[in-house]
Short mmCIF file of C-alpha atoms in Angstrom, two decimals:
data_model
loop_
_atom_site.label_atom_id
_atom_site.label_comp_id
_atom_site.label_asym_id
_atom_site.label_seq_id
_atom_site.Cartn_x
_atom_site.Cartn_y
_atom_site.Cartn_z
CA MET U 646 119.04 102.26 207.20
CA LEU U 647 115.59 101.15 206.07
CA LYS U 648 116.31 101.23 202.31
CA PRO U 649 119.28 98.74 202.33
CA PHE U 650 117.32 96.42 204.62
CA ARG U 651 114.37 96.50 202.24
CA SER U 652 116.64 95.73 199.26
CA VAL U 653 118.25 92.77 201.02
CA LEU U 654 114.85 91.48 202.10
CA THR U 655 113.53 91.78 198.52
CA LEU U 656 116.54 89.92 197.11
CA PHE U 657 116.15 87.21 199.73
CA ALA U 658 112.44 86.81 198.90
CA LEU U 659 113.18 86.56 195.16
CA ALA U 660 115.90 83.98 195.76
CA ALA U 661 113.60 81.88 197.95
CA ALA U 662 110.80 82.04 195.38
CA LEU U 663 113.14 81.06 192.56
CA SER U 664 114.56 78.09 194.46
CA GLY U 665 111.03 76.95 195.31
CA CYS U 666 110.11 76.92 191.62
CA GLY U 667 113.01 74.59 190.90
CA THR U 668 111.81 71.93 193.31
CA VAL U 669 108.21 72.18 192.12
CA ASN U 670 109.26 71.80 188.49
CA GLU U 671 111.46 68.80 189.34
CA LYS U 672 108.50 66.99 190.89
CA LEU U 673 106.15 67.89 188.02
CA THR U 674 108.47 66.78 185.23
CA THR U 675 108.75 63.21 186.50
CA GLY U 676 105.14 62.53 185.56
CA MET U 677 104.39 65.14 182.92
CA GLY U 678 106.61 63.51 180.30
CA ASP U 679 104.11 60.67 180.04
CA TYR U 680 101.34 63.03 178.94
CA VAL U 681 103.22 65.22 176.46
CA PRO U 682 102.82 64.02 172.85
CA GLN U 683 105.91 62.76 171.07
CA TRP U 684 105.79 65.56 168.48
CA ALA U 685 105.99 68.11 171.30
CA GLY U 686 109.06 66.54 172.92
CA GLY U 687 107.42 63.77 174.97
CA LEU U 688 108.54 60.18 175.33
CA PRO U 689 109.06 58.22 172.10
CA ALA U 690 106.75 55.31 171.30
CA ASP U 691 109.49 52.73 171.92
CA ALA U 692 110.52 54.06 175.35
CA PRO U 693 110.70 51.41 178.09
CA PRO U 694 108.08 51.49 180.86
CA ARG U 695 108.68 53.39 184.09
CA PRO U 696 110.44 51.53 186.93
CA GLY U 697 108.12 50.24 189.64
CA THR U 698 105.29 49.24 187.29
CA PRO U 699 104.28 45.67 186.39
CA GLN U 700 105.08 46.42 182.74
CA TYR U 701 108.62 47.35 183.75
CA ASP U 702 109.12 44.02 185.53
CA ALA U 703 107.91 42.11 182.45
CA TYR U 704 110.14 44.26 180.23
CA MET U 705 113.21 43.53 182.37
CA LYS U 706 112.47 39.77 182.41
CA GLU U 707 112.20 39.73 178.61
CA ARG U 708 115.39 41.74 178.29
CA GLU U 709 117.24 39.31 180.58
CA ARG U 710 115.88 36.35 178.61
CA LYS U 711 117.17 37.86 175.37
CA ARG U 712 120.53 38.59 176.98
CA LEU U 713 120.98 34.95 177.96
CA LEU U 714 120.17 33.64 174.47
CA PRO U 715 123.06 32.58 172.24
CA ALA U 716 123.85 35.14 169.52
CA ALA U 717 122.63 32.91 166.66
CA ASP U 718 119.25 32.33 168.32
CA ARG U 719 118.93 36.03 169.14
CA GLU U 720 119.52 36.97 165.48
CA LYS U 721 116.93 34.44 164.30
CA GLU U 722 114.39 35.83 166.76
CA GLU U 723 115.07 39.41 165.67
CA GLN U 724 114.68 38.43 162.01
CA ALA U 725 111.38 36.71 162.77
CA GLN U 726 110.12 39.80 164.64
CA LYS U 727 111.13 42.12 161.80
CA GLY U 728 109.38 39.88 159.28
CA ALA U 729 106.23 39.74 161.40
CA THR U 730 105.98 43.50 161.83
CA GLY U 731 106.88 44.26 158.22
CA SER U 732 109.50 46.83 159.10
CA THR U 733 111.33 46.70 155.78
CA TRP U 734 112.31 50.23 154.95
CA GLY U 735 113.86 50.85 151.57
CA GLY U 736 114.40 54.59 151.90
CA ALA U 737 117.84 56.12 151.58
CA VAL U 738 119.39 57.98 154.49
CA ARG U 739 119.91 61.62 153.61
#
């Protein structure tokens, strides 16, 4: 009688420990992605800011402003930004 009870208790303890790890990892990953370098699988350099930050509010306002621009003005602005940053890439896609 004692051996089956011990086995069930052990399985229950392992299941509880495993489910606890899942919730801990979920909470850790929300902030850890900001600290992992891009080469190791972190956020890319052009990722938008996190919601709830002042940078996010400014990002959303700029995005809304661009959305409301007429298409011709939006293309001119994009061309001006590309010319200013010098992002002319002549490499072939392989």
